[in-house]
mmCIF file of C-alpha atoms (C1' of nucleotides) in Angstrom:
data_model
loop_
_atom_site.group_PDB
_atom_site.id
_atom_site.type_symbol
_atom_site.label_atom_id
_atom_site.label_comp_id
_atom_site.label_asym_id
_atom_site.label_seq_id
_atom_site.Cartn_x
_atom_site.Cartn_y
_atom_site.Cartn_z
ATOM 1 C CA MET Q 1 110.621 93.991 175.906
ATOM 2 C CA LYS Q 2 107.493 91.749 176.698
ATOM 3 C CA ARG Q 3 104.166 93.029 175.282
ATOM 4 C CA THR Q 4 101.116 91.478 176.822
ATOM 5 C CA THR Q 5 97.822 92.026 175.429
ATOM 6 C CA ASP Q 6 96.649 94.265 178.086
ATOM 7 C CA SER Q 7 99.889 96.637 177.417
ATOM 8 C CA LEU Q 8 98.850 96.795 173.622
ATOM 9 C CA TYR Q 9 95.372 97.874 174.422
ATOM 10 C CA SER Q 10 96.590 100.229 176.887
ATOM 11 C CA VAL Q 11 98.792 102.023 174.534
ATOM 12 C CA ILE Q 12 95.972 102.050 171.916
ATOM 13 C CA TYR Q 13 93.512 103.333 174.271
ATOM 14 C CA ARG Q 14 95.815 106.105 175.375
ATOM 15 C CA THR Q 15 96.449 106.985 171.713
ATOM 16 C CA VAL Q 16 92.945 107.204 171.162
ATOM 17 C CA LYS Q 17 92.464 109.659 174.104
ATOM 18 C CA ARG Q 18 94.743 111.968 172.130
ATOM 19 C CA ILE Q 19 92.303 112.643 169.341
ATOM 20 C CA PRO Q 20 90.723 116.308 169.697
ATOM 21 C CA LYS Q 21 87.154 116.737 169.651
ATOM 22 C CA GLY Q 22 85.754 117.275 166.521
ATOM 23 C CA ARG Q 23 88.427 115.372 164.866
ATOM 24 C CA VAL Q 24 88.890 111.842 163.367
ATOM 25 C CA ALA Q 25 91.748 109.436 163.176
ATOM 26 C CA THR Q 26 92.139 106.140 160.856
ATOM 27 C CA TYR Q 27 92.913 102.835 162.518
ATOM 28 C CA GLY Q 28 96.473 102.890 160.863
ATOM 29 C CA GLN Q 29 97.060 106.424 162.048
ATOM 30 C CA ILE Q 30 96.347 105.208 165.772
ATOM 31 C CA ALA Q 31 98.347 102.091 165.087
ATOM 32 C CA ARG Q 32 101.406 104.129 163.939
ATOM 33 C CA LEU Q 33 101.177 106.790 166.855
ATOM 34 C CA ALA Q 34 100.914 103.880 169.218
ATOM 35 C CA GLY Q 35 104.207 102.498 167.929
ATOM 36 C CA LEU Q 36 102.563 99.630 166.023
ATOM 37 C CA PRO Q 37 103.028 100.572 162.397
ATOM 38 C CA GLY Q 38 100.835 98.190 160.014
ATOM 39 C CA GLN Q 39 98.735 96.927 162.842
ATOM 40 C CA ALA Q 40 95.518 98.594 162.172
ATOM 41 C CA ARG Q 41 93.473 95.429 162.700
ATOM 42 C CA LEU Q 42 94.766 95.409 166.330
ATOM 43 C CA VAL Q 43 93.556 98.752 166.995
ATOM 44 C CA GLY Q 44 90.030 97.462 165.420
ATOM 45 C CA TYR Q 45 90.110 94.650 167.966
ATOM 46 C CA ALA Q 46 91.225 96.680 170.917
ATOM 47 C CA LEU Q 47 88.300 99.136 170.135
ATOM 48 C CA HIS Q 48 85.836 96.266 169.719
ATOM 49 C CA ASN Q 49 87.099 94.778 173.087
ATOM 50 C CA LEU Q 50 86.055 98.171 174.756
ATOM 51 C CA ARG Q 51 82.452 97.326 174.085
ATOM 52 C CA GLY Q 52 82.772 94.952 177.163
ATOM 53 C CA HIS Q 53 84.872 97.097 178.978
ATOM 54 C CA ARG Q 54 82.381 100.071 178.604
ATOM 55 C CA ASP Q 55 84.991 102.774 179.379
ATOM 56 C CA PRO Q 56 83.456 106.211 178.692
ATOM 57 C CA HIS Q 57 86.782 107.803 178.713
ATOM 58 C CA VAL Q 58 87.750 106.337 175.492
ATOM 59 C CA PRO Q 59 86.577 108.253 172.395
ATOM 60 C CA TRP Q 60 86.008 105.235 170.133
ATOM 61 C CA GLN Q 61 83.714 107.285 167.838
ATOM 62 C CA ARG Q 62 86.713 109.193 166.517
ATOM 63 C CA VAL Q 63 88.627 106.176 164.941
ATOM 64 C CA ILE Q 64 87.269 105.512 161.418
ATOM 65 C CA ASN Q 65 88.592 103.508 158.520
ATOM 66 C CA ALA Q 66 91.199 104.898 155.919
ATOM 67 C CA ARG Q 67 88.257 105.533 153.395
ATOM 68 C CA GLY Q 68 86.668 108.154 155.847
ATOM 69 C CA GLU Q 69 83.694 106.060 156.907
ATOM 70 C CA SER Q 70 82.548 104.012 159.927
ATOM 71 C CA SER Q 71 83.661 100.502 160.058
ATOM 72 C CA LEU Q 72 81.175 99.491 162.262
ATOM 73 C CA PRO Q 73 78.215 97.023 161.365
ATOM 74 C CA GLY Q 74 74.797 98.033 161.052
ATOM 75 C CA LEU Q 75 73.132 100.553 163.617
ATOM 76 C CA ASP Q 76 76.316 101.053 165.555
ATOM 77 C CA ALA Q 77 77.624 103.141 162.452
ATOM 78 C CA GLU Q 78 74.690 105.269 162.567
ATOM 79 C CA LEU Q 79 75.343 106.073 166.345
ATOM 80 C CA GLN Q 80 79.014 106.688 165.404
ATOM 81 C CA ARG Q 81 77.974 109.079 162.895
ATOM 82 C CA GLN Q 82 75.522 110.628 165.236
ATOM 83 C CA LEU Q 83 78.086 111.127 167.936
ATOM 84 C CA LEU Q 84 80.581 112.669 165.473
ATOM 85 C CA LYS Q 85 78.064 114.915 163.837
ATOM 86 C CA SER Q 86 77.316 116.322 167.331
ATOM 87 C CA GLU Q 87 81.064 117.153 167.539
ATOM 88 C CA GLY Q 88 80.712 119.141 164.128
ATOM 89 C CA VAL Q 89 82.167 116.256 161.766
ATOM 90 C CA ILE Q 90 80.143 116.183 158.560
ATOM 91 C CA PHE Q 91 79.363 113.321 156.699
ATOM 92 C CA ASP Q 92 78.097 113.186 152.849
ATOM 93 C CA ARG Q 93 75.173 111.052 151.815
ATOM 94 C CA ASN Q 94 77.595 108.147 151.289
ATOM 95 C CA GLY Q 95 78.418 107.946 155.015
ATOM 96 C CA ARG Q 96 82.038 109.472 154.486
ATOM 97 C CA THR Q 97 83.846 112.461 155.615
ATOM 98 C CA ASP Q 98 86.549 114.285 154.329
ATOM 99 C CA LEU Q 99 89.938 113.283 155.980
ATOM 100 C CA LEU Q 100 91.712 116.235 154.900
ATOM 101 C CA GLN Q 101 89.316 118.566 156.691
ATOM 102 C CA PHE Q 102 88.397 116.520 159.720
ATOM 103 C CA GLY Q 103 91.233 114.281 159.982
ATOM 104 C CA TRP Q 104 93.459 114.493 162.968
ATOM 105 C CA LYS Q 105 96.693 116.428 161.757
ATOM 106 C CA LYS Q 106 99.227 115.088 164.553
ATOM 107 C "C1'" DC I 1 98.265 73.432 167.392
ATOM 108 C "C1'" DC I 2 95.621 74.534 163.203
ATOM 109 C "C1'" DC I 3 92.081 77.382 161.301
ATOM 110 C "C1'" DA I 4 88.834 80.892 160.272
ATOM 111 C "C1'" DT I 5 87.418 85.790 161.355
ATOM 112 C "C1'" DG I 6 87.694 90.643 162.212
ATOM 113 C "C1'" DA I 7 85.496 97.951 164.211
ATOM 114 C "C1'" DC I 8 92.171 97.459 158.523
ATOM 115 C "C1'" DT I 9 95.441 99.223 154.930
ATOM 116 C "C1'" DG I 10 97.976 100.355 150.894
ATOM 117 C "C1'" DA I 11 98.928 99.010 146.246
ATOM 118 C "C1'" DT I 12 96.903 97.158 141.868
ATOM 119 C "C1'" DT I 13 93.822 96.447 138.498
ATOM 120 C "C1'" DT S 1 85.559 105.425 141.986
ATOM 121 C "C1'" DA S 2 84.935 100.752 142.873
ATOM 122 C "C1'" DA S 3 86.625 95.804 143.368
ATOM 123 C "C1'" DT S 4 90.672 92.664 144.398
ATOM 124 C "C1'" DC S 5 94.143 91.050 147.073
ATOM 125 C "C1'" DA S 6 98.268 90.067 150.150
ATOM 126 C "C1'" DG S 7 99.614 91.310 154.677
ATOM 127 C "C1'" DC S 8 98.758 91.948 159.216
ATOM 128 C "C1'" DC S 9 98.125 89.335 164.163
ATOM 129 C "C1'" DA S 10 95.195 88.708 168.615
ATOM 130 C "C1'" DT S 11 91.273 85.867 169.402
ATOM 131 C "C1'" DG S 12 88.102 82.059 169.804
ATOM 132 C "C1'" DG S 13 86.645 77.087 168.574
#
DNA sequence: CCCATGACTGATT
DNA sequence: TAATCAGCCATGG
């Protein structure tokens, strides 16, 4: 089975689209559900690539790291928190959310 | 082809 | 709770 980069990104995007509104998933969780266990970094790479792609159909803001915080640099982290906050996800003063409460339970 | 980097993770200290 | 570290692999120089 040949895996092109495009197919890898596609399966990742499809998985991210399954995250319900008001929920968050970790990079590792997306990797597992996409059939790529242990490949969390690839999920981050795929989402990063999304920027140039500018596909509004992929809810990138619902993907955060295993510590419950945004992994985006600088101002983008605030944008992500703002978008999630508008969906009902609550962040504490350290910019973290409770995965037990808001994590996507698949 | 080699090397460094990155929107990461889980275990260990 | 926080800092370290090895493992991960596509991407770009």
